[in-house]
Amino acid sequence: MTPFDYTRAEGSAAAVKQVSGSAKATFLGGGTCLIDLMKLHVENHDLLVDITPLPLDRIEATAGGGVRIGANVRNSELAHDATIYKNYPALSEALLSGASPQLRNMATVGGNLMQRTRCPYFRNGFSPCNKREPKSGCAAKDGYNRSHAVLGVSEHCIATHPSDMCVALIAFDAVVKTHGPKGERAIPITDFHLVPGDTPDRETVLEHGELITAVELPAAPWAMRSHYLKVRDRASYEFALASAAVALEVVDGVIKTARVALGGVATKPWRAADAEKSLVGQKPGAPAFAATAEMATKGVAPRQFNGFKVALVRRVIVRALETVAAMK
Amino acid sequence: MSPDQDIDSAADRREFMEGVAVGGIGVAFAAALPITATADEPVPPARGPGQPVPVKLNVNGTDHDLKLEPRVTLLDALREGLHLTGSKKGCDHGQCGACTVLVDGRRVNSCLTLAVATVGRKVQTVEGLADGDVLHPLQLAFIKHDAFQCGYCTPGQLCSAAGLLKEGRAKSDDEIREEMSGNICRCGAYPNILVAVREVRQGALKEKP
């Protein structure tokens, strides 16, 4: 790591002022991604403002029947929270499928939203990479791209978004609350992450110095019947090759509400909205689920080594939906 | 390297570290550490960001006053600053678990934790597991069941298992395996680690009223 200064935040407003006032400053949460990337010299900052002392560590019920999750809540605390476990089970499952117990004890909810890709060409610090070094090219497109995205890609970047948590959040219509230089705002998570387009270095809509303070989950009774299924190269402690967060509300034998969100296959946490709509009004079962899976992968753009993800993610969607349909 | 030894200028270190980043893990072990002096030594004149700051670490119940650059990880502060070399540097990127310690009773990767960020918290390392000469039940079980070969990952395995017991969630063998999955053992002692952790967990259950 190149040398940097460290300071503890004394209030959200002060932290925002400190970071927005210096181009090379950033917020430090759990550090599991940031310190790693700084050791690799992929990220370099001259000031880290530690936001973990801020009182953003509570999980509270909202007036509307939803849940407000403070940005500093650790991944392990959120995963084992009784309300989340019962009312939004796919979120617990997604969190527990990510990283290791140690890393989950460190990583925060805000930090997980800002997690950066595991693309090896991004991380190695020297390959052409438009995300790390704008306009330098993309070594992944014609490189070993087995782990890369097939949805939301551009000619400039095919890096996969690595988060499990975000996939569940996007299925549940989460809203990201922020405090920035221009004040506070609420950003629907579908708008929070950006597809790479021709600016892969820009990954979220956040401005420099804008602090995530909380994530709100709206009331969603149907979310109790949700599931996160993750397929990876080993049984634990590995990023997804393909994953799905799904939910179904079935009334009188007919699907009334459906959610299908995908991970491991796209450049941002992926909501398959058209596929969800196609399920509404249908009877839950193999024919409907297969058609939905097909629709969710419309527009895929596989490269040399990641074509298998198309068939894999379809099967993940079908199996996850079958699991939820069988829930009592 | 002794903790009161001043080392290279910041500029030299930076160049060296940049070289190391490409060279890989093996070389990183030899990297000069930006740990400069004890608290009572004069602070060198400021030369840009990252100047050493006073850091009071509470490790295994004892306070230590160090002067560290903010970029020094808890792992490096423990090993190079306090000479507590039980915690191991395996990957230095949070992927192997050899550096696992407990901070305020929770297991974390000390290689991804800044030492300066642990001020005011209680750090417990493998050196603090035993009560004097009386080994921790996990240490006894690891010996009894031969739960290691080379031993390099063992301090991390022990601290991680201590965290697992505190959390109290892992019940079945599969749950123990999953909850220990953040600790890699290149010798493949996993079956014996599992038996050792299971035995202590069951013993801990019996002791509870």
JSON list of N, CA and C in Angstrom, two decimals, chain B residues 54-105:
[
{"chain": "B", "resi": 54, "resn": "PRO", "atom": "N", "xyz": [0.64, 7.61, 16.96]},
{"chain": "B", "resi": 54, "resn": "PRO", "atom": "CA", "xyz": [0.61, 6.74, 18.15]},
{"chain": "B", "resi": 54, "resn": "PRO", "atom": "C", "xyz": [-0.58, 5.79, 18.07]},
{"chain": "B", "resi": 55, "resn": "VAL", "atom": "N", "xyz": [-0.33, 4.53, 18.36]},
{"chain": "B", "resi": 55, "resn": "VAL", "atom": "CA", "xyz": [-1.39, 3.52, 18.31]},
{"chain": "B", "resi": 55, "resn": "VAL", "atom": "C", "xyz": [-1.30, 2.69, 19.58]},
{"chain": "B", "resi": 56, "resn": "LYS", "atom": "N", "xyz": [-2.37, 2.72, 20.37]},
{"chain": "B", "resi": 56, "resn": "LYS", "atom": "CA", "xyz": [-2.40, 1.89, 21.58]},
{"chain": "B", "resi": 56, "resn": "LYS", "atom": "C", "xyz": [-3.19, 0.63, 21.27]},
{"chain": "B", "resi": 57, "resn": "LEU", "atom": "N", "xyz": [-2.49, -0.49, 21.28]},
{"chain": "B", "resi": 57, "resn": "LEU", "atom": "CA", "xyz": [-3.16, -1.77, 20.98]},
{"chain": "B", "resi": 57, "resn": "LEU", "atom": "C", "xyz": [-3.34, -2.56, 22.27]},
{"chain": "B", "resi": 58, "resn": "ASN", "atom": "N", "xyz": [-4.53, -3.09, 22.47]},
{"chain": "B", "resi": 58, "resn": "ASN", "atom": "CA", "xyz": [-4.75, -4.00, 23.59]},
{"chain": "B", "resi": 58, "resn": "ASN", "atom": "C", "xyz": [-4.75, -5.43, 23.04]},
{"chain": "B", "resi": 59, "resn": "VAL", "atom": "N", "xyz": [-3.69, -6.15, 23.36]},
{"chain": "B", "resi": 59, "resn": "VAL", "atom": "CA", "xyz": [-3.53, -7.50, 22.82]},
{"chain": "B", "resi": 59, "resn": "VAL", "atom": "C", "xyz": [-3.41, -8.49, 23.97]},
{"chain": "B", "resi": 60, "resn": "ASN", "atom": "N", "xyz": [-4.27, -9.47, 23.97]},
{"chain": "B", "resi": 60, "resn": "ASN", "atom": "CA", "xyz": [-4.28, -10.51, 25.01]},
{"chain": "B", "resi": 60, "resn": "ASN", "atom": "C", "xyz": [-4.28, -9.89, 26.42]},
{"chain": "B", "resi": 61, "resn": "GLY", "atom": "N", "xyz": [-5.03, -8.80, 26.56]},
{"chain": "B", "resi": 61, "resn": "GLY", "atom": "CA", "xyz": [-5.23, -8.18, 27.87]},
{"chain": "B", "resi": 61, "resn": "GLY", "atom": "C", "xyz": [-4.18, -7.17, 28.26]},
{"chain": "B", "resi": 62, "resn": "THR", "atom": "N", "xyz": [-3.19, -6.93, 27.40]},
{"chain": "B", "resi": 62, "resn": "THR", "atom": "CA", "xyz": [-2.12, -5.99, 27.74]},
{"chain": "B", "resi": 62, "resn": "THR", "atom": "C", "xyz": [-2.11, -4.83, 26.75]},
{"chain": "B", "resi": 63, "resn": "ASP", "atom": "N", "xyz": [-1.98, -3.60, 27.27]},
{"chain": "B", "resi": 63, "resn": "ASP", "atom": "CA", "xyz": [-1.87, -2.43, 26.39]},
{"chain": "B", "resi": 63, "resn": "ASP", "atom": "C", "xyz": [-0.44, -2.29, 25.88]},
{"chain": "B", "resi": 64, "resn": "HIS", "atom": "N", "xyz": [-0.30, -1.93, 24.61]},
{"chain": "B", "resi": 64, "resn": "HIS", "atom": "CA", "xyz": [1.01, -1.68, 24.02]},
{"chain": "B", "resi": 64, "resn": "HIS", "atom": "C", "xyz": [0.96, -0.35, 23.30]},
{"chain": "B", "resi": 65, "resn": "ASP", "atom": "N", "xyz": [1.95, 0.51, 23.53]},
{"chain": "B", "resi": 65, "resn": "ASP", "atom": "CA", "xyz": [2.02, 1.78, 22.82]},
{"chain": "B", "resi": 65, "resn": "ASP", "atom": "C", "xyz": [3.01, 1.65, 21.67]},
{"chain": "B", "resi": 66, "resn": "LEU", "atom": "N", "xyz": [2.50, 1.83, 20.48]},
{"chain": "B", "resi": 66, "resn": "LEU", "atom": "CA", "xyz": [3.33, 1.74, 19.28]},
{"chain": "B", "resi": 66, "resn": "LEU", "atom": "C", "xyz": [3.21, 3.03, 18.49]},
{"chain": "B", "resi": 67, "resn": "LYS", "atom": "N", "xyz": [4.14, 3.21, 17.60]},
{"chain": "B", "resi": 67, "resn": "LYS", "atom": "CA", "xyz": [4.02, 4.32, 16.65]},
{"chain": "B", "resi": 67, "resn": "LYS", "atom": "C", "xyz": [4.03, 3.68, 15.27]},
{"chain": "B", "resi": 68, "resn": "LEU", "atom": "N", "xyz": [2.93, 3.78, 14.57]},
{"chain": "B", "resi": 68, "resn": "LEU", "atom": "CA", "xyz": [2.77, 3.04, 13.32]},
{"chain": "B", "resi": 68, "resn": "LEU", "atom": "C", "xyz": [2.26, 3.95, 12.20]},
{"chain": "B", "resi": 69, "resn": "GLU", "atom": "N", "xyz": [2.71, 3.66, 10.99]},
{"chain": "B", "resi": 69, "resn": "GLU", "atom": "CA", "xyz": [2.05, 4.30, 9.85]},
{"chain": "B", "resi": 69, "resn": "GLU", "atom": "C", "xyz": [0.63, 3.74, 9.77]},
{"chain": "B", "resi": 70, "resn": "PRO", "atom": "N", "xyz": [-0.33, 4.59, 9.36]},
{"chain": "B", "resi": 70, "resn": "PRO", "atom": "CA", "xyz": [-1.72, 4.10, 9.29]},
{"chain": "B", "resi": 70, "resn": "PRO", "atom": "C", "xyz": [-1.88, 2.89, 8.38]},
{"chain": "B", "resi": 71, "resn": "ARG", "atom": "N", "xyz": [-0.98, 2.70, 7.42]},
{"chain": "B", "resi": 71, "resn": "ARG", "atom": "CA", "xyz": [-1.14, 1.58, 6.49]},
{"chain": "B", "resi": 71, "resn": "ARG", "atom": "C", "xyz": [-0.69, 0.24, 7.08]},
{"chain": "B", "resi": 72, "resn": "VAL", "atom": "N", "xyz": [-0.15, 0.24, 8.29]},
{"chain": "B", "resi": 72, "resn": "VAL", "atom": "CA", "xyz": [0.29, -1.03, 8.89]},
{"chain": "B", "resi": 72, "resn": "VAL", "atom": "C", "xyz": [-0.93, -1.85, 9.30]},
{"chain": "B", "resi": 73, "resn": "THR", "atom": "N", "xyz": [-0.97, -3.09, 8.83]},
{"chain": "B", "resi": 73, "resn": "THR", "atom": "CA", "xyz": [-2.10, -3.95, 9.19]},
{"chain": "B", "resi": 73, "resn": "THR", "atom": "C", "xyz": [-1.93, -4.46, 10.62]},
{"chain": "B", "resi": 74, "resn": "LEU", "atom": "N", "xyz": [-3.04, -4.92, 11.17]},
{"chain": "B", "resi": 74, "resn": "LEU", "atom": "CA", "xyz": [-2.98, -5.50, 12.51]},
{"chain": "B", "resi": 74, "resn": "LEU", "atom": "C", "xyz": [-2.01, -6.69, 12.50]},
{"chain": "B", "resi": 75, "resn": "LEU", "atom": "N", "xyz": [-2.03, -7.47, 11.44]},
{"chain": "B", "resi": 75, "resn": "LEU", "atom": "CA", "xyz": [-1.15, -8.63, 11.36]},
{"chain": "B", "resi": 75, "resn": "LEU", "atom": "C", "xyz": [0.33, -8.22, 11.45]},
{"chain": "B", "resi": 76, "resn": "ASP", "atom": "N", "xyz": [0.71, -7.20, 10.68]},
{"chain": "B", "resi": 76, "resn": "ASP", "atom": "CA", "xyz": [2.10, -6.76, 10.70]},
{"chain": "B", "resi": 76, "resn": "ASP", "atom": "C", "xyz": [2.46, -6.13, 12.05]},
{"chain": "B", "resi": 77, "resn": "ALA", "atom": "N", "xyz": [1.51, -5.41, 12.63]},
{"chain": "B", "resi": 77, "resn": "ALA", "atom": "CA", "xyz": [1.78, -4.81, 13.95]},
{"chain": "B", "resi": 77, "resn": "ALA", "atom": "C", "xyz": [2.01, -5.90, 14.99]},
{"chain": "B", "resi": 78, "resn": "LEU", "atom": "N", "xyz": [1.21, -6.96, 14.93]},
{"chain": "B", "resi": 78, "resn": "LEU", "atom": "CA", "xyz": [1.36, -8.06, 15.89]},
{"chain": "B", "resi": 78, "resn": "LEU", "atom": "C", "xyz": [2.71, -8.76, 15.69]},
{"chain": "B", "resi": 79, "resn": "ARG", "atom": "N", "xyz": [2.99, -9.08, 14.46]},
{"chain": "B", "resi": 79, "resn": "ARG", "atom": "CA", "xyz": [4.18, -9.90, 14.18]},
{"chain": "B", "resi": 79, "resn": "ARG", "atom": "C", "xyz": [5.47, -9.09, 14.29]},
{"chain": "B", "resi": 80, "resn": "GLU", "atom": "N", "xyz": [5.49, -7.94, 13.62]},
{"chain": "B", "resi": 80, "resn": "GLU", "atom": "CA", "xyz": [6.74, -7.19, 13.53]},
{"chain": "B", "resi": 80, "resn": "GLU", "atom": "C", "xyz": [6.86, -6.16, 14.65]},
{"chain": "B", "resi": 81, "resn": "GLY", "atom": "N", "xyz": [5.73, -5.64, 15.12]},
{"chain": "B", "resi": 81, "resn": "GLY", "atom": "CA", "xyz": [5.78, -4.63, 16.17]},
{"chain": "B", "resi": 81, "resn": "GLY", "atom": "C", "xyz": [5.84, -5.25, 17.55]},
{"chain": "B", "resi": 82, "resn": "LEU", "atom": "N", "xyz": [5.03, -6.27, 17.78]},
{"chain": "B", "resi": 82, "resn": "LEU", "atom": "CA", "xyz": [4.95, -6.87, 19.13]},
{"chain": "B", "resi": 82, "resn": "LEU", "atom": "C", "xyz": [5.62, -8.23, 19.20]},
{"chain": "B", "resi": 83, "resn": "HIS", "atom": "N", "xyz": [6.13, -8.70, 18.07]},
{"chain": "B", "resi": 83, "resn": "HIS", "atom": "CA", "xyz": [6.81, -10.00, 18.02]},
{"chain": "B", "resi": 83, "resn": "HIS", "atom": "C", "xyz": [5.91, -11.16, 18.46]},
{"chain": "B", "resi": 84, "resn": "LEU", "atom": "N", "xyz": [4.60, -10.98, 18.25]},
{"chain": "B", "resi": 84, "resn": "LEU", "atom": "CA", "xyz": [3.68, -12.09, 18.46]},
{"chain": "B", "resi": 84, "resn": "LEU", "atom": "C", "xyz": [3.51, -12.77, 17.11]},
{"chain": "B", "resi": 85, "resn": "THR", "atom": "N", "xyz": [4.36, -13.75, 16.88]},
{"chain": "B", "resi": 85, "resn": "THR", "atom": "CA", "xyz": [4.44, -14.33, 15.54]},
{"chain": "B", "resi": 85, "resn": "THR", "atom": "C", "xyz": [3.56, -15.57, 15.36]},
{"chain": "B", "resi": 86, "resn": "GLY", "atom": "N", "xyz": [2.66, -15.78, 16.33]},
{"chain": "B", "resi": 86, "resn": "GLY", "atom": "CA", "xyz": [1.71, -16.89, 16.18]},
{"chain": "B", "resi": 86, "resn": "GLY", "atom": "C", "xyz": [0.81, -16.67, 14.98]},
{"chain": "B", "resi": 87, "resn": "SER", "atom": "N", "xyz": [0.25, -15.48, 14.86]},
{"chain": "B", "resi": 87, "resn": "SER", "atom": "CA", "xyz": [-0.60, -15.17, 13.70]},
{"chain": "B", "resi": 87, "resn": "SER", "atom": "C", "xyz": [0.26, -15.19, 12.45]},
{"chain": "B", "resi": 88, "resn": "LYS", "atom": "N", "xyz": [-0.19, -15.91, 11.45]},
{"chain": "B", "resi": 88, "resn": "LYS", "atom": "CA", "xyz": [0.66, -16.13, 10.26]},
{"chain": "B", "resi": 88, "resn": "LYS", "atom": "C", "xyz": [0.21, -15.34, 9.05]},
{"chain": "B", "resi": 89, "resn": "LYS", "atom": "N", "xyz": [1.20, -14.99, 8.24]},
{"chain": "B", "resi": 89, "resn": "LYS", "atom": "CA", "xyz": [0.90, -14.32, 6.97]},
{"chain": "B", "resi": 89, "resn": "LYS", "atom": "C", "xyz": [0.95, -15.37, 5.86]},
{"chain": "B", "resi": 90, "resn": "GLY", "atom": "N", "xyz": [-0.22, -15.79, 5.43]},
{"chain": "B", "resi": 90, "resn": "GLY", "atom": "CA", "xyz": [-0.28, -16.77, 4.35]},
{"chain": "B", "resi": 90, "resn": "GLY", "atom": "C", "xyz": [-0.42, -16.07, 3.03]},
{"chain": "B", "resi": 91, "resn": "CYS", "atom": "N", "xyz": [-1.61, -15.58, 2.74]},
{"chain": "B", "resi": 91, "resn": "CYS", "atom": "CA", "xyz": [-1.87, -14.92, 1.45]},
{"chain": "B", "resi": 91, "resn": "CYS", "atom": "C", "xyz": [-1.79, -13.41, 1.56]},
{"chain": "B", "resi": 92, "resn": "ASP", "atom": "N", "xyz": [-2.03, -12.86, 2.74]},
{"chain": "B", "resi": 92, "resn": "ASP", "atom": "CA", "xyz": [-2.06, -11.42, 3.00]},
{"chain": "B", "resi": 92, "resn": "ASP", "atom": "C", "xyz": [-3.20, -10.72, 2.26]},
{"chain": "B", "resi": 93, "resn": "HIS", "atom": "N", "xyz": [-4.21, -11.49, 1.80]},
{"chain": "B", "resi": 93, "resn": "HIS", "atom": "CA", "xyz": [-5.34, -10.91, 1.08]},
{"chain": "B", "resi": 93, "resn": "HIS", "atom": "C", "xyz": [-6.69, -11.45, 1.56]},
{"chain": "B", "resi": 94, "resn": "GLY", "atom": "N", "xyz": [-6.74, -11.99, 2.77]},
{"chain": "B", "resi": 94, "resn": "GLY", "atom": "CA", "xyz": [-8.03, -12.44, 3.28]},
{"chain": "B", "resi": 94, "resn": "GLY", "atom": "C", "xyz": [-8.56, -13.70, 2.63]},
{"chain": "B", "resi": 95, "resn": "GLN", "atom": "N", "xyz": [-7.69, -14.50, 2.05]},
{"chain": "B", "resi": 95, "resn": "GLN", "atom": "CA", "xyz": [-8.16, -15.69, 1.36]},
{"chain": "B", "resi": 95, "resn": "GLN", "atom": "C", "xyz": [-7.80, -17.00, 2.05]},
{"chain": "B", "resi": 96, "resn": "CYS", "atom": "N", "xyz": [-6.91, -16.96, 3.04]},
{"chain": "B", "resi": 96, "resn": "CYS", "atom": "CA", "xyz": [-6.44, -18.23, 3.60]},
{"chain": "B", "resi": 96, "resn": "CYS", "atom": "C", "xyz": [-6.78, -18.41, 5.08]},
{"chain": "B", "resi": 97, "resn": "GLY", "atom": "N", "xyz": [-6.95, -17.34, 5.82]},
{"chain": "B", "resi": 97, "resn": "GLY", "atom": "CA", "xyz": [-7.36, -17.44, 7.23]},
{"chain": "B", "resi": 97, "resn": "GLY", "atom": "C", "xyz": [-6.23, -17.67, 8.21]},
{"chain": "B", "resi": 98, "resn": "ALA", "atom": "N", "xyz": [-4.98, -17.77, 7.75]},
{"chain": "B", "resi": 98, "resn": "ALA", "atom": "CA", "xyz": [-3.86, -18.04, 8.66]},
{"chain": "B", "resi": 98, "resn": "ALA", "atom": "C", "xyz": [-3.64, -16.89, 9.64]},
{"chain": "B", "resi": 99, "resn": "CYS", "atom": "N", "xyz": [-4.15, -15.71, 9.30]},
{"chain": "B", "resi": 99, "resn": "CYS", "atom": "CA", "xyz": [-3.94, -14.52, 10.14]},
{"chain": "B", "resi": 99, "resn": "CYS", "atom": "C", "xyz": [-5.10, -14.28, 11.10]},
{"chain": "B", "resi": 100, "resn": "THR", "atom": "N", "xyz": [-6.04, -15.24, 11.17]},
{"chain": "B", "resi": 100, "resn": "THR", "atom": "CA", "xyz": [-7.26, -15.01, 11.97]},
{"chain": "B", "resi": 100, "resn": "THR", "atom": "C", "xyz": [-6.95, -14.72, 13.43]},
{"chain": "B", "resi": 101, "resn": "VAL", "atom": "N", "xyz": [-7.52, -13.62, 13.93]},
{"chain": "B", "resi": 101, "resn": "VAL", "atom": "CA", "xyz": [-7.47, -13.29, 15.36]},
{"chain": "B", "resi": 101, "resn": "VAL", "atom": "C", "xyz": [-8.88, -12.90, 15.79]},
{"chain": "B", "resi": 102, "resn": "LEU", "atom": "N", "xyz": [-9.07, -12.72, 17.09]},
{"chain": "B", "resi": 102, "resn": "LEU", "atom": "CA", "xyz": [-10.36, -12.26, 17.58]},
{"chain": "B", "resi": 102, "resn": "LEU", "atom": "C", "xyz": [-10.26, -10.79, 17.96]},
{"chain": "B", "resi": 103, "resn": "VAL", "atom": "N", "xyz": [-11.16, -9.98, 17.45]},
{"chain": "B", "resi": 103, "resn": "VAL", "atom": "CA", "xyz": [-11.23, -8.56, 17.83]},
{"chain": "B", "resi": 103, "resn": "VAL", "atom": "C", "xyz": [-12.59, -8.36, 18.50]},
{"chain": "B", "resi": 104, "resn": "ASP", "atom": "N", "xyz": [-12.55, -7.94, 19.77]},
{"chain": "B", "resi": 104, "resn": "ASP", "atom": "CA", "xyz": [-13.76, -7.85, 20.58]},
{"chain": "B", "resi": 104, "resn": "ASP", "atom": "C", "xyz": [-14.55, -9.17, 20.51]},
{"chain": "B", "resi": 105, "resn": "GLY", "atom": "N", "xyz": [-13.83, -10.27, 20.52]},
{"chain": "B", "resi": 105, "resn": "GLY", "atom": "CA", "xyz": [-14.45, -11.59, 20.57]},
{"chain": "B", "resi": 105, "resn": "GLY", "atom": "C", "xyz": [-14.90, -12.15, 19.24]}
]
